[in-house]
Amino acid sequence: MAEPKYQKIKNDLRQQIISEKFENGDKFYTEAELVDIYGVSSITVIRAIKELVSDGYLVRKQGKGTFISRARKGKLVEFSDMELFPIETDTVTVLSIQKGNDAEYLEKLGLPKTEYYYKIIRLRYADGSPYLYHQSYIPRYYILNPEADLQHFKSIYQRFKLDFNIHMSEEPFIETNQVVIPSPKPVQEALNLSPTEASILQIKKTQSSVTQSILEYTETYKHWKYYKFEIKANS
C-alpha cells in the first residue's frame, strides 16, 4: 500500500527539524510555502503540520505562524555504545529466519494469537571475532520476502527503509540493558563464552510513530569484552 502524501511530507519535515536545519524557536514554513514546495493541497499540508504539532516538533501561535518547539530545547542526554574496534572490520552473518507464533513473543509484539512473526538470528563479527548475537522478532507483514537468501536480512533497518520507507532510527523505542550470567547456550556457543563469562543483554522494542504498532522486538547479547558506553549531556 502506497504511503499517504501527508505522511511523506511529515517524515521529510521531521527529518529537516531533527537534522538541525532549524533552531528551536525558529519560525517554520507557512502553509502556502509548503503547498508550493510539495505541490499538494492545503488539506494535505495542514494534516502533516498538525501531526508534527501533536508529536511535539512544532507549535502554532495564533496570528503569528508555526514555530519549532522550544520545549525540545534543553539538556539533551545521549547514551551511545562506544565501539572498541575499527568499524570497517564489522561484518554480519544471518544464521536463520523462522516463522513463529510463541504466545510470549506475540504478546511483546502486540499481536493476536492468530498472527505470527518472523524470528531472524544474526551474528556480528569484529575483525573476525563474534561479539554480538541478535534475535529480531518482526510481525510477518513487515517481511516481504521470507524465502529470500539469508543475507537479504543482514540489515533489518535497511529492509524497513527499502521495503516500507520506515526509518527505524527515527522511530520511538524503549531499551533496557542488563548483565547476564550465564548466557543462554546458543549465545555461549555463538560468542565463544564460558558459563562464567558475562554478556550484556539489550532488549529493545521499536514502535511506529504513525500506527503505534510494534515494528520490531529484539533481544541482543553482546560479549562483555566489547561493552562500553558513553553518556553525554548538552545544555
JSON list of C-alpha atoms in Angstrom, two decimals:
[
{"chain": "A", "resi": 1, "resn": "MET", "atom": "CA", "xyz": [0.00, 0.00, 0.00]},
{"chain": "A", "resi": 2, "resn": "ALA", "atom": "CA", "xyz": [1.37, 3.39, -1.03]},
{"chain": "A", "resi": 3, "resn": "GLU", "atom": "CA", "xyz": [2.38, 5.77, 1.74]},
{"chain": "A", "resi": 4, "resn": "PRO", "atom": "CA", "xyz": [-0.07, 8.72, 2.09]},
{"chain": "A", "resi": 5, "resn": "LYS", "atom": "CA", "xyz": [1.22, 12.05, 0.80]},
{"chain": "A", "resi": 6, "resn": "TYR", "atom": "CA", "xyz": [0.80, 13.77, 4.14]},
{"chain": "A", "resi": 7, "resn": "GLN", "atom": "CA", "xyz": [2.94, 11.08, 5.79]},
{"chain": "A", "resi": 8, "resn": "LYS", "atom": "CA", "xyz": [5.76, 11.54, 3.26]},
{"chain": "A", "resi": 9, "resn": "ILE", "atom": "CA", "xyz": [5.66, 15.28, 3.87]},
{"chain": "A", "resi": 10, "resn": "LYS", "atom": "CA", "xyz": [5.58, 14.80, 7.64]},
{"chain": "A", "resi": 11, "resn": "ASN", "atom": "CA", "xyz": [8.58, 12.44, 7.51]},
{"chain": "A", "resi": 12, "resn": "ASP", "atom": "CA", "xyz": [10.55, 14.85, 5.32]},
{"chain": "A", "resi": 13, "resn": "LEU", "atom": "CA", "xyz": [9.79, 17.85, 7.54]},
{"chain": "A", "resi": 14, "resn": "ARG", "atom": "CA", "xyz": [10.59, 15.91, 10.71]},
{"chain": "A", "resi": 15, "resn": "GLN", "atom": "CA", "xyz": [13.95, 14.94, 9.22]},
{"chain": "A", "resi": 16, "resn": "GLN", "atom": "CA", "xyz": [14.67, 18.60, 8.48]},
{"chain": "A", "resi": 17, "resn": "ILE", "atom": "CA", "xyz": [13.83, 19.51, 12.07]},
{"chain": "A", "resi": 18, "resn": "ILE", "atom": "CA", "xyz": [15.93, 16.80, 13.75]},
{"chain": "A", "resi": 19, "resn": "SER", "atom": "CA", "xyz": [18.85, 17.43, 11.37]},
{"chain": "A", "resi": 20, "resn": "GLU", "atom": "CA", "xyz": [19.07, 20.91, 12.94]},
{"chain": "A", "resi": 21, "resn": "LYS", "atom": "CA", "xyz": [18.23, 22.83, 9.78]},
{"chain": "A", "resi": 22, "resn": "PHE", "atom": "CA", "xyz": [16.15, 24.98, 12.16]},
{"chain": "A", "resi": 23, "resn": "GLU", "atom": "CA", "xyz": [16.95, 26.26, 15.64]},
{"chain": "A", "resi": 24, "resn": "ASN", "atom": "CA", "xyz": [14.48, 25.80, 18.48]},
{"chain": "A", "resi": 25, "resn": "GLY", "atom": "CA", "xyz": [12.02, 28.69, 18.36]},
{"chain": "A", "resi": 26, "resn": "ASP", "atom": "CA", "xyz": [12.63, 29.44, 14.66]},
{"chain": "A", "resi": 27, "resn": "LYS", "atom": "CA", "xyz": [9.65, 30.29, 12.50]},
{"chain": "A", "resi": 28, "resn": "PHE", "atom": "CA", "xyz": [8.69, 27.33, 10.33]},
{"chain": "A", "resi": 29, "resn": "TYR", "atom": "CA", "xyz": [7.40, 27.22, 6.75]},
{"chain": "A", "resi": 30, "resn": "THR", "atom": "CA", "xyz": [3.98, 28.74, 6.12]},
{"chain": "A", "resi": 31, "resn": "GLU", "atom": "CA", "xyz": [1.19, 26.53, 4.77]},
{"chain": "A", "resi": 32, "resn": "ALA", "atom": "CA", "xyz": [1.39, 28.38, 1.46]},
{"chain": "A", "resi": 33, "resn": "GLU", "atom": "CA", "xyz": [5.12, 27.72, 1.20]},
{"chain": "A", "resi": 34, "resn": "LEU", "atom": "CA", "xyz": [4.62, 24.01, 1.86]},
{"chain": "A", "resi": 35, "resn": "VAL", "atom": "CA", "xyz": [1.83, 23.78, -0.72]},
{"chain": "A", "resi": 36, "resn": "ASP", "atom": "CA", "xyz": [4.22, 25.31, -3.24]},
{"chain": "A", "resi": 37, "resn": "ILE", "atom": "CA", "xyz": [7.22, 23.17, -2.20]},
{"chain": "A", "resi": 38, "resn": "TYR", "atom": "CA", "xyz": [5.40, 19.82, -2.33]},
{"chain": "A", "resi": 39, "resn": "GLY", "atom": "CA", "xyz": [2.76, 20.58, -4.95]},
{"chain": "A", "resi": 40, "resn": "VAL", "atom": "CA", "xyz": [-0.12, 19.28, -2.82]},
{"chain": "A", "resi": 41, "resn": "SER", "atom": "CA", "xyz": [-3.36, 20.63, -1.42]},
{"chain": "A", "resi": 42, "resn": "SER", "atom": "CA", "xyz": [-3.53, 22.75, 1.71]},
{"chain": "A", "resi": 43, "resn": "ILE", "atom": "CA", "xyz": [-5.52, 19.95, 3.38]},
{"chain": "A", "resi": 44, "resn": "THR", "atom": "CA", "xyz": [-2.58, 17.58, 2.97]},
{"chain": "A", "resi": 45, "resn": "VAL", "atom": "CA", "xyz": [-0.13, 20.16, 4.33]},
{"chain": "A", "resi": 46, "resn": "ILE", "atom": "CA", "xyz": [-2.35, 21.01, 7.29]},
{"chain": "A", "resi": 47, "resn": "ARG", "atom": "CA", "xyz": [-2.61, 17.35, 8.29]},
{"chain": "A", "resi": 48, "resn": "ALA", "atom": "CA", "xyz": [1.18, 16.92, 8.19]},
{"chain": "A", "resi": 49, "resn": "ILE", "atom": "CA", "xyz": [1.68, 20.06, 10.30]},
{"chain": "A", "resi": 50, "resn": "LYS", "atom": "CA", "xyz": [-1.00, 19.02, 12.82]},
{"chain": "A", "resi": 51, "resn": "GLU", "atom": "CA", "xyz": [0.75, 15.69, 13.39]},
{"chain": "A", "resi": 52, "resn": "LEU", "atom": "CA", "xyz": [4.12, 17.40, 13.86]},
{"chain": "A", "resi": 53, "resn": "VAL", "atom": "CA", "xyz": [2.46, 19.69, 16.40]},
{"chain": "A", "resi": 54, "resn": "SER", "atom": "CA", "xyz": [0.92, 16.68, 18.14]},
{"chain": "A", "resi": 55, "resn": "ASP", "atom": "CA", "xyz": [4.32, 14.94, 18.22]},
{"chain": "A", "resi": 56, "resn": "GLY", "atom": "CA", "xyz": [5.91, 18.00, 19.85]},
{"chain": "A", "resi": 57, "resn": "TYR", "atom": "CA", "xyz": [8.09, 19.16, 16.95]},
{"chain": "A", "resi": 58, "resn": "LEU", "atom": "CA", "xyz": [6.12, 22.32, 16.18]},
{"chain": "A", "resi": 59, "resn": "VAL", "atom": "CA", "xyz": [3.91, 24.86, 17.95]},
{"chain": "A", "resi": 60, "resn": "ARG", "atom": "CA", "xyz": [1.30, 27.08, 16.32]},
{"chain": "A", "resi": 61, "resn": "LYS", "atom": "CA", "xyz": [0.74, 30.64, 17.54]},
{"chain": "A", "resi": 62, "resn": "GLN", "atom": "CA", "xyz": [-2.49, 32.37, 16.63]},
{"chain": "A", "resi": 63, "resn": "GLY", "atom": "CA", "xyz": [-1.87, 35.19, 14.21]},
{"chain": "A", "resi": 64, "resn": "LYS", "atom": "CA", "xyz": [1.89, 34.63, 14.15]},
{"chain": "A", "resi": 65, "resn": "GLY", "atom": "CA", "xyz": [2.51, 31.31, 12.43]},
{"chain": "A", "resi": 66, "resn": "THR", "atom": "CA", "xyz": [4.18, 27.97, 13.11]},
{"chain": "A", "resi": 67, "resn": "PHE", "atom": "CA", "xyz": [7.43, 27.62, 15.05]},
{"chain": "A", "resi": 68, "resn": "ILE", "atom": "CA", "xyz": [9.95, 24.97, 16.03]},
{"chain": "A", "resi": 69, "resn": "SER", "atom": "CA", "xyz": [9.02, 23.90, 19.54]},
{"chain": "A", "resi": 70, "resn": "ARG", "atom": "CA", "xyz": [11.19, 25.43, 22.27]},
{"chain": "A", "resi": 71, "resn": "ALA", "atom": "CA", "xyz": [10.14, 22.57, 24.53]},
{"chain": "A", "resi": 72, "resn": "ARG", "atom": "CA", "xyz": [12.58, 20.42, 22.60]},
{"chain": "A", "resi": 73, "resn": "LYS", "atom": "CA", "xyz": [15.41, 22.68, 23.71]},
{"chain": "A", "resi": 74, "resn": "GLY", "atom": "CA", "xyz": [17.10, 21.91, 27.00]},
{"chain": "A", "resi": 75, "resn": "LYS", "atom": "CA", "xyz": [19.60, 19.46, 28.35]},
{"chain": "A", "resi": 76, "resn": "LEU", "atom": "CA", "xyz": [19.95, 16.59, 25.93]},
{"chain": "A", "resi": 77, "resn": "VAL", "atom": "CA", "xyz": [21.37, 13.42, 27.40]},
{"chain": "A", "resi": 78, "resn": "GLU", "atom": "CA", "xyz": [22.76, 10.92, 24.93]},
{"chain": "A", "resi": 79, "resn": "PHE", "atom": "CA", "xyz": [23.71, 7.33, 25.66]},
{"chain": "A", "resi": 80, "resn": "SER", "atom": "CA", "xyz": [25.81, 5.72, 22.96]},
{"chain": "A", "resi": 81, "resn": "ASP", "atom": "CA", "xyz": [27.71, 2.49, 22.56]},
{"chain": "A", "resi": 82, "resn": "MET", "atom": "CA", "xyz": [31.41, 3.02, 22.03]},
{"chain": "A", "resi": 83, "resn": "GLU", "atom": "CA", "xyz": [32.92, 0.63, 19.52]},
{"chain": "A", "resi": 84, "resn": "LEU", "atom": "CA", "xyz": [36.19, -0.84, 20.74]},
{"chain": "A", "resi": 85, "resn": "PHE", "atom": "CA", "xyz": [37.38, -1.80, 17.26]},
{"chain": "A", "resi": 86, "resn": "PRO", "atom": "CA", "xyz": [37.61, -0.20, 13.80]},
{"chain": "A", "resi": 87, "resn": "ILE", "atom": "CA", "xyz": [34.05, -0.10, 12.47]},
{"chain": "A", "resi": 88, "resn": "GLU", "atom": "CA", "xyz": [35.24, -1.16, 8.99]},
{"chain": "A", "resi": 89, "resn": "THR", "atom": "CA", "xyz": [36.09, -4.60, 10.40]},
{"chain": "A", "resi": 90, "resn": "ASP", "atom": "CA", "xyz": [32.43, -5.19, 11.37]},
{"chain": "A", "resi": 91, "resn": "THR", "atom": "CA", "xyz": [30.62, -7.93, 9.42]},
{"chain": "A", "resi": 92, "resn": "VAL", "atom": "CA", "xyz": [27.24, -9.64, 9.75]},
{"chain": "A", "resi": 93, "resn": "THR", "atom": "CA", "xyz": [26.13, -13.20, 9.09]},
{"chain": "A", "resi": 94, "resn": "VAL", "atom": "CA", "xyz": [22.45, -14.15, 9.06]},
{"chain": "A", "resi": 95, "resn": "LEU", "atom": "CA", "xyz": [22.06, -17.54, 10.72]},
{"chain": "A", "resi": 96, "resn": "SER", "atom": "CA", "xyz": [18.35, -18.18, 10.23]},
{"chain": "A", "resi": 97, "resn": "ILE", "atom": "CA", "xyz": [14.86, -16.82, 9.62]},
{"chain": "A", "resi": 98, "resn": "GLN", "atom": "CA", "xyz": [11.93, -18.76, 11.03]},
{"chain": "A", "resi": 99, "resn": "LYS", "atom": "CA", "xyz": [8.18, -18.28, 11.28]},
{"chain": "A", "resi": 100, "resn": "GLY", "atom": "CA", "xyz": [6.87, -18.36, 14.85]},
{"chain": "A", "resi": 101, "resn": "ASN", "atom": "CA", "xyz": [3.77, -17.82, 16.96]},
{"chain": "A", "resi": 102, "resn": "ASP", "atom": "CA", "xyz": [5.01, -18.30, 20.53]},
{"chain": "A", "resi": 103, "resn": "ALA", "atom": "CA", "xyz": [2.48, -16.63, 22.82]},
{"chain": "A", "resi": 104, "resn": "GLU", "atom": "CA", "xyz": [5.21, -14.80, 24.76]},
{"chain": "A", "resi": 105, "resn": "TYR", "atom": "CA", "xyz": [6.54, -13.01, 21.69]},
{"chain": "A", "resi": 106, "resn": "LEU", "atom": "CA", "xyz": [3.13, -12.43, 20.15]},
{"chain": "A", "resi": 107, "resn": "GLU", "atom": "CA", "xyz": [2.29, -10.50, 23.33]},
{"chain": "A", "resi": 108, "resn": "LYS", "atom": "CA", "xyz": [5.53, -8.50, 23.15]},
{"chain": "A", "resi": 109, "resn": "LEU", "atom": "CA", "xyz": [4.68, -7.58, 19.57]},
{"chain": "A", "resi": 110, "resn": "GLY", "atom": "CA", "xyz": [1.06, -6.75, 20.42]},
{"chain": "A", "resi": 111, "resn": "LEU", "atom": "CA", "xyz": [-0.21, -9.42, 18.04]},
{"chain": "A", "resi": 112, "resn": "PRO", "atom": "CA", "xyz": [-3.29, -11.65, 18.43]},
{"chain": "A", "resi": 113, "resn": "LYS", "atom": "CA", "xyz": [-2.90, -15.41, 18.89]},
{"chain": "A", "resi": 114, "resn": "THR", "atom": "CA", "xyz": [-3.94, -16.00, 15.29]},
{"chain": "A", "resi": 115, "resn": "GLU", "atom": "CA", "xyz": [-1.00, -13.99, 13.94]},
{"chain": "A", "resi": 116, "resn": "TYR", "atom": "CA", "xyz": [2.64, -14.92, 13.55]},
{"chain": "A", "resi": 117, "resn": "TYR", "atom": "CA", "xyz": [6.04, -13.28, 13.35]},
{"chain": "A", "resi": 118, "resn": "TYR", "atom": "CA", "xyz": [9.44, -13.96, 11.85]},
{"chain": "A", "resi": 119, "resn": "LYS", "atom": "CA", "xyz": [12.44, -14.53, 14.08]},
{"chain": "A", "resi": 120, "resn": "ILE", "atom": "CA", "xyz": [15.74, -13.53, 12.47]},
{"chain": "A", "resi": 121, "resn": "ILE", "atom": "CA", "xyz": [19.02, -14.51, 14.11]},
{"chain": "A", "resi": 122, "resn": "ARG", "atom": "CA", "xyz": [22.19, -12.67, 13.10]},
{"chain": "A", "resi": 123, "resn": "LEU", "atom": "CA", "xyz": [25.76, -12.77, 14.33]},
{"chain": "A", "resi": 124, "resn": "ARG", "atom": "CA", "xyz": [28.10, -9.77, 14.14]},
{"chain": "A", "resi": 125, "resn": "TYR", "atom": "CA", "xyz": [31.87, -10.06, 13.97]},
{"chain": "A", "resi": 126, "resn": "ALA", "atom": "CA", "xyz": [34.64, -7.59, 14.81]},
{"chain": "A", "resi": 127, "resn": "ASP", "atom": "CA", "xyz": [37.76, -8.39, 12.82]},
{"chain": "A", "resi": 128, "resn": "GLY", "atom": "CA", "xyz": [36.57, -11.99, 12.52]},
{"chain": "A", "resi": 129, "resn": "SER", "atom": "CA", "xyz": [35.63, -12.47, 16.19]},
{"chain": "A", "resi": 130, "resn": "PRO", "atom": "CA", "xyz": [31.93, -12.86, 17.12]},
{"chain": "A", "resi": 131, "resn": "TYR", "atom": "CA", "xyz": [30.76, -10.22, 19.55]},
{"chain": "A", "resi": 132, "resn": "LEU", "atom": "CA", "xyz": [27.01, -9.63, 19.03]},
{"chain": "A", "resi": 133, "resn": "TYR", "atom": "CA", "xyz": [24.15, -12.14, 18.84]},
{"chain": "A", "resi": 134, "resn": "HIS", "atom": "CA", "xyz": [20.92, -10.59, 17.51]},
{"chain": "A", "resi": 135, "resn": "GLN", "atom": "CA", "xyz": [17.44, -12.11, 17.79]},
{"chain": "A", "resi": 136, "resn": "SER", "atom": "CA", "xyz": [14.87, -9.96, 15.98]},
{"chain": "A", "resi": 137, "resn": "TYR", "atom": "CA", "xyz": [11.14, -10.63, 16.17]},
{"chain": "A", "resi": 138, "resn": "ILE", "atom": "CA", "xyz": [9.17, -8.90, 13.42]},
{"chain": "A", "resi": 139, "resn": "PRO", "atom": "CA", "xyz": [5.43, -9.06, 12.56]},
{"chain": "A", "resi": 140, "resn": "ARG", "atom": "CA", "xyz": [5.02, -11.15, 9.43]},
{"chain": "A", "resi": 141, "resn": "TYR", "atom": "CA", "xyz": [3.57, -8.26, 7.37]},
{"chain": "A", "resi": 142, "resn": "TYR", "atom": "CA", "xyz": [6.89, -6.39, 7.68]},
{"chain": "A", "resi": 143, "resn": "ILE", "atom": "CA", "xyz": [8.76, -9.23, 5.96]},
{"chain": "A", "resi": 144, "resn": "LEU", "atom": "CA", "xyz": [8.01, -9.04, 2.25]},
{"chain": "A", "resi": 145, "resn": "ASN", "atom": "CA", "xyz": [10.15, -11.93, 1.05]},
{"chain": "A", "resi": 146, "resn": "PRO", "atom": "CA", "xyz": [10.81, -14.51, 3.78]},
{"chain": "A", "resi": 147, "resn": "GLU", "atom": "CA", "xyz": [12.11, -17.00, 1.20]},
{"chain": "A", "resi": 148, "resn": "ALA", "atom": "CA", "xyz": [14.93, -14.69, 0.11]},
{"chain": "A", "resi": 149, "resn": "ASP", "atom": "CA", "xyz": [18.57, -15.57, 0.62]},
{"chain": "A", "resi": 150, "resn": "LEU", "atom": "CA", "xyz": [19.53, -15.18, 4.27]},
{"chain": "A", "resi": 151, "resn": "GLN", "atom": "CA", "xyz": [21.94, -12.33, 3.57]},
{"chain": "A", "resi": 152, "resn": "HIS", "atom": "CA", "xyz": [18.94, -10.36, 2.30]},
{"chain": "A", "resi": 153, "resn": "PHE", "atom": "CA", "xyz": [18.30, -9.70, 6.01]},
{"chain": "A", "resi": 154, "resn": "LYS", "atom": "CA", "xyz": [21.80, -8.54, 7.04]},
{"chain": "A", "resi": 155, "resn": "SER", "atom": "CA", "xyz": [20.39, -5.12, 7.93]},
{"chain": "A", "resi": 156, "resn": "ILE", "atom": "CA", "xyz": [16.87, -5.08, 9.35]},
{"chain": "A", "resi": 157, "resn": "TYR", "atom": "CA", "xyz": [16.84, -1.28, 9.30]},
{"chain": "A", "resi": 158, "resn": "GLN", "atom": "CA", "xyz": [17.76, -1.28, 5.62]},
{"chain": "A", "resi": 159, "resn": "ARG", "atom": "CA", "xyz": [14.90, -3.66, 4.87]},
{"chain": "A", "resi": 160, "resn": "PHE", "atom": "CA", "xyz": [12.39, -1.41, 6.66]},
{"chain": "A", "resi": 161, "resn": "LYS", "atom": "CA", "xyz": [13.72, 1.59, 4.75]},
{"chain": "A", "resi": 162, "resn": "LEU", "atom": "CA", "xyz": [13.73, -0.03, 1.31]},
{"chain": "A", "resi": 163, "resn": "ASP", "atom": "CA", "xyz": [10.55, -2.07, 1.65]},
{"chain": "A", "resi": 164, "resn": "PHE", "atom": "CA", "xyz": [8.34, 0.31, 3.66]},
{"chain": "A", "resi": 165, "resn": "ASN", "atom": "CA", "xyz": [10.10, 3.70, 3.72]},
{"chain": "A", "resi": 166, "resn": "ILE", "atom": "CA", "xyz": [10.29, 3.40, 7.51]},
{"chain": "A", "resi": 167, "resn": "HIS", "atom": "CA", "xyz": [13.39, 4.93, 9.10]},
{"chain": "A", "resi": 168, "resn": "MET", "atom": "CA", "xyz": [13.81, 2.82, 12.21]},
{"chain": "A", "resi": 169, "resn": "SER", "atom": "CA", "xyz": [16.42, 5.10, 13.78]},
{"chain": "A", "resi": 170, "resn": "GLU", "atom": "CA", "xyz": [13.79, 7.87, 13.91]},
{"chain": "A", "resi": 171, "resn": "GLU", "atom": "CA", "xyz": [11.01, 5.77, 15.42]},
{"chain": "A", "resi": 172, "resn": "PRO", "atom": "CA", "xyz": [10.31, 5.77, 19.19]},
{"chain": "A", "resi": 173, "resn": "PHE", "atom": "CA", "xyz": [11.70, 2.86, 21.18]},
{"chain": "A", "resi": 174, "resn": "ILE", "atom": "CA", "xyz": [12.25, 1.53, 24.68]},
{"chain": "A", "resi": 175, "resn": "GLU", "atom": "CA", "xyz": [15.55, -0.13, 25.50]},
{"chain": "A", "resi": 176, "resn": "THR", "atom": "CA", "xyz": [16.97, -1.84, 28.58]},
{"chain": "A", "resi": 177, "resn": "ASN", "atom": "CA", "xyz": [20.43, -3.30, 29.21]},
{"chain": "A", "resi": 178, "resn": "GLN", "atom": "CA", "xyz": [21.37, -5.88, 31.81]},
{"chain": "A", "resi": 179, "resn": "VAL", "atom": "CA", "xyz": [24.25, -8.19, 32.66]},
{"chain": "A", "resi": 180, "resn": "VAL", "atom": "CA", "xyz": [23.53, -11.90, 32.11]},
{"chain": "A", "resi": 181, "resn": "ILE", "atom": "CA", "xyz": [25.47, -14.81, 33.68]},
{"chain": "A", "resi": 182, "resn": "PRO", "atom": "CA", "xyz": [25.30, -17.42, 32.36]},
{"chain": "A", "resi": 183, "resn": "SER", "atom": "CA", "xyz": [24.12, -16.60, 28.86]},
{"chain": "A", "resi": 184, "resn": "PRO", "atom": "CA", "xyz": [21.74, -18.98, 27.04]},
{"chain": "A", "resi": 185, "resn": "LYS", "atom": "CA", "xyz": [23.55, -21.94, 25.49]},
{"chain": "A", "resi": 186, "resn": "PRO", "atom": "CA", "xyz": [23.17, -20.77, 21.85]},
{"chain": "A", "resi": 187, "resn": "VAL", "atom": "CA", "xyz": [24.65, -17.40, 22.85]},
{"chain": "A", "resi": 188, "resn": "GLN", "atom": "CA", "xyz": [27.58, -19.03, 24.69]},
{"chain": "A", "resi": 189, "resn": "GLU", "atom": "CA", "xyz": [28.36, -21.13, 21.65]},
{"chain": "A", "resi": 190, "resn": "ALA", "atom": "CA", "xyz": [27.99, -18.28, 19.17]},
{"chain": "A", "resi": 191, "resn": "LEU", "atom": "CA", "xyz": [30.08, -15.78, 21.17]},
{"chain": "A", "resi": 192, "resn": "ASN", "atom": "CA", "xyz": [32.59, -18.32, 22.49]},
{"chain": "A", "resi": 193, "resn": "LEU", "atom": "CA", "xyz": [31.63, -17.58, 26.10]},
{"chain": "A", "resi": 194, "resn": "SER", "atom": "CA", "xyz": [32.22, -19.86, 29.07]},
{"chain": "A", "resi": 195, "resn": "PRO", "atom": "CA", "xyz": [29.36, -20.34, 31.60]},
{"chain": "A", "resi": 196, "resn": "THR", "atom": "CA", "xyz": [31.17, -17.99, 33.99]},
{"chain": "A", "resi": 197, "resn": "GLU", "atom": "CA", "xyz": [31.57, -15.14, 31.47]},
{"chain": "A", "resi": 198, "resn": "ALA", "atom": "CA", "xyz": [29.01, -12.36, 31.17]},
{"chain": "A", "resi": 199, "resn": "SER", "atom": "CA", "xyz": [27.16, -10.98, 28.22]},
{"chain": "A", "resi": 200, "resn": "ILE", "atom": "CA", "xyz": [25.12, -7.76, 28.07]},
{"chain": "A", "resi": 201, "resn": "LEU", "atom": "CA", "xyz": [21.50, -8.35, 27.11]},
{"chain": "A", "resi": 202, "resn": "GLN", "atom": "CA", "xyz": [19.88, -5.45, 25.30]},
{"chain": "A", "resi": 203, "resn": "ILE", "atom": "CA", "xyz": [16.10, -5.66, 24.95]},
{"chain": "A", "resi": 204, "resn": "LYS", "atom": "CA", "xyz": [14.59, -3.16, 22.56]},
{"chain": "A", "resi": 205, "resn": "LYS", "atom": "CA", "xyz": [11.06, -2.54, 21.33]},
{"chain": "A", "resi": 206, "resn": "THR", "atom": "CA", "xyz": [10.56, -0.15, 18.41]},
{"chain": "A", "resi": 207, "resn": "GLN", "atom": "CA", "xyz": [7.13, 1.32, 17.73]},
{"chain": "A", "resi": 208, "resn": "SER", "atom": "CA", "xyz": [5.62, 3.06, 14.72]},
{"chain": "A", "resi": 209, "resn": "SER", "atom": "CA", "xyz": [5.09, 6.77, 15.33]},
{"chain": "A", "resi": 210, "resn": "VAL", "atom": "CA", "xyz": [2.23, 6.61, 12.83]},
{"chain": "A", "resi": 211, "resn": "THR", "atom": "CA", "xyz": [0.21, 3.50, 13.70]},
{"chain": "A", "resi": 212, "resn": "GLN", "atom": "CA", "xyz": [1.59, 2.92, 17.25]},
{"chain": "A", "resi": 213, "resn": "SER", "atom": "CA", "xyz": [2.06, -0.76, 16.33]},
{"chain": "A", "resi": 214, "resn": "ILE", "atom": "CA", "xyz": [5.26, -2.62, 17.24]},
{"chain": "A", "resi": 215, "resn": "LEU", "atom": "CA", "xyz": [7.71, -2.75, 14.35]},
{"chain": "A", "resi": 216, "resn": "GLU", "atom": "CA", "xyz": [10.38, -4.90, 15.95]},
{"chain": "A", "resi": 217, "resn": "TYR", "atom": "CA", "xyz": [11.24, -6.55, 19.26]},
{"chain": "A", "resi": 218, "resn": "THR", "atom": "CA", "xyz": [14.88, -7.56, 19.73]},
{"chain": "A", "resi": 219, "resn": "GLU", "atom": "CA", "xyz": [17.00, -9.46, 22.22]},
{"chain": "A", "resi": 220, "resn": "THR", "atom": "CA", "xyz": [20.67, -8.78, 21.59]},
{"chain": "A", "resi": 221, "resn": "TYR", "atom": "CA", "xyz": [23.57, -10.29, 23.53]},
{"chain": "A", "resi": 222, "resn": "LYS", "atom": "CA", "xyz": [26.93, -8.52, 23.46]},
{"chain": "A", "resi": 223, "resn": "HIS", "atom": "CA", "xyz": [30.22, -10.11, 24.56]},
{"chain": "A", "resi": 224, "resn": "TRP", "atom": "CA", "xyz": [31.41, -8.42, 27.75]},
{"chain": "A", "resi": 225, "resn": "LYS", "atom": "CA", "xyz": [34.80, -7.58, 26.20]},
{"chain": "A", "resi": 226, "resn": "TYR", "atom": "CA", "xyz": [33.09, -5.27, 23.73]},
{"chain": "A", "resi": 227, "resn": "TYR", "atom": "CA", "xyz": [30.77, -3.48, 26.13]},
{"chain": "A", "resi": 228, "resn": "LYS", "atom": "CA", "xyz": [31.44, 0.20, 26.77]},
{"chain": "A", "resi": 229, "resn": "PHE", "atom": "CA", "xyz": [29.09, 3.18, 26.55]},
{"chain": "A", "resi": 230, "resn": "GLU", "atom": "CA", "xyz": [29.30, 6.93, 26.80]},
{"chain": "A", "resi": 231, "resn": "ILE", "atom": "CA", "xyz": [26.90, 9.40, 28.47]},
{"chain": "A", "resi": 232, "resn": "LYS", "atom": "CA", "xyz": [26.94, 12.93, 27.07]},
{"chain": "A", "resi": 233, "resn": "ALA", "atom": "CA", "xyz": [24.89, 15.89, 28.28]},
{"chain": "A", "resi": 234, "resn": "ASN", "atom": "CA", "xyz": [24.47, 19.11, 26.32]},
{"chain": "A", "resi": 235, "resn": "SER", "atom": "CA", "xyz": [22.69, 22.24, 27.53]}
]
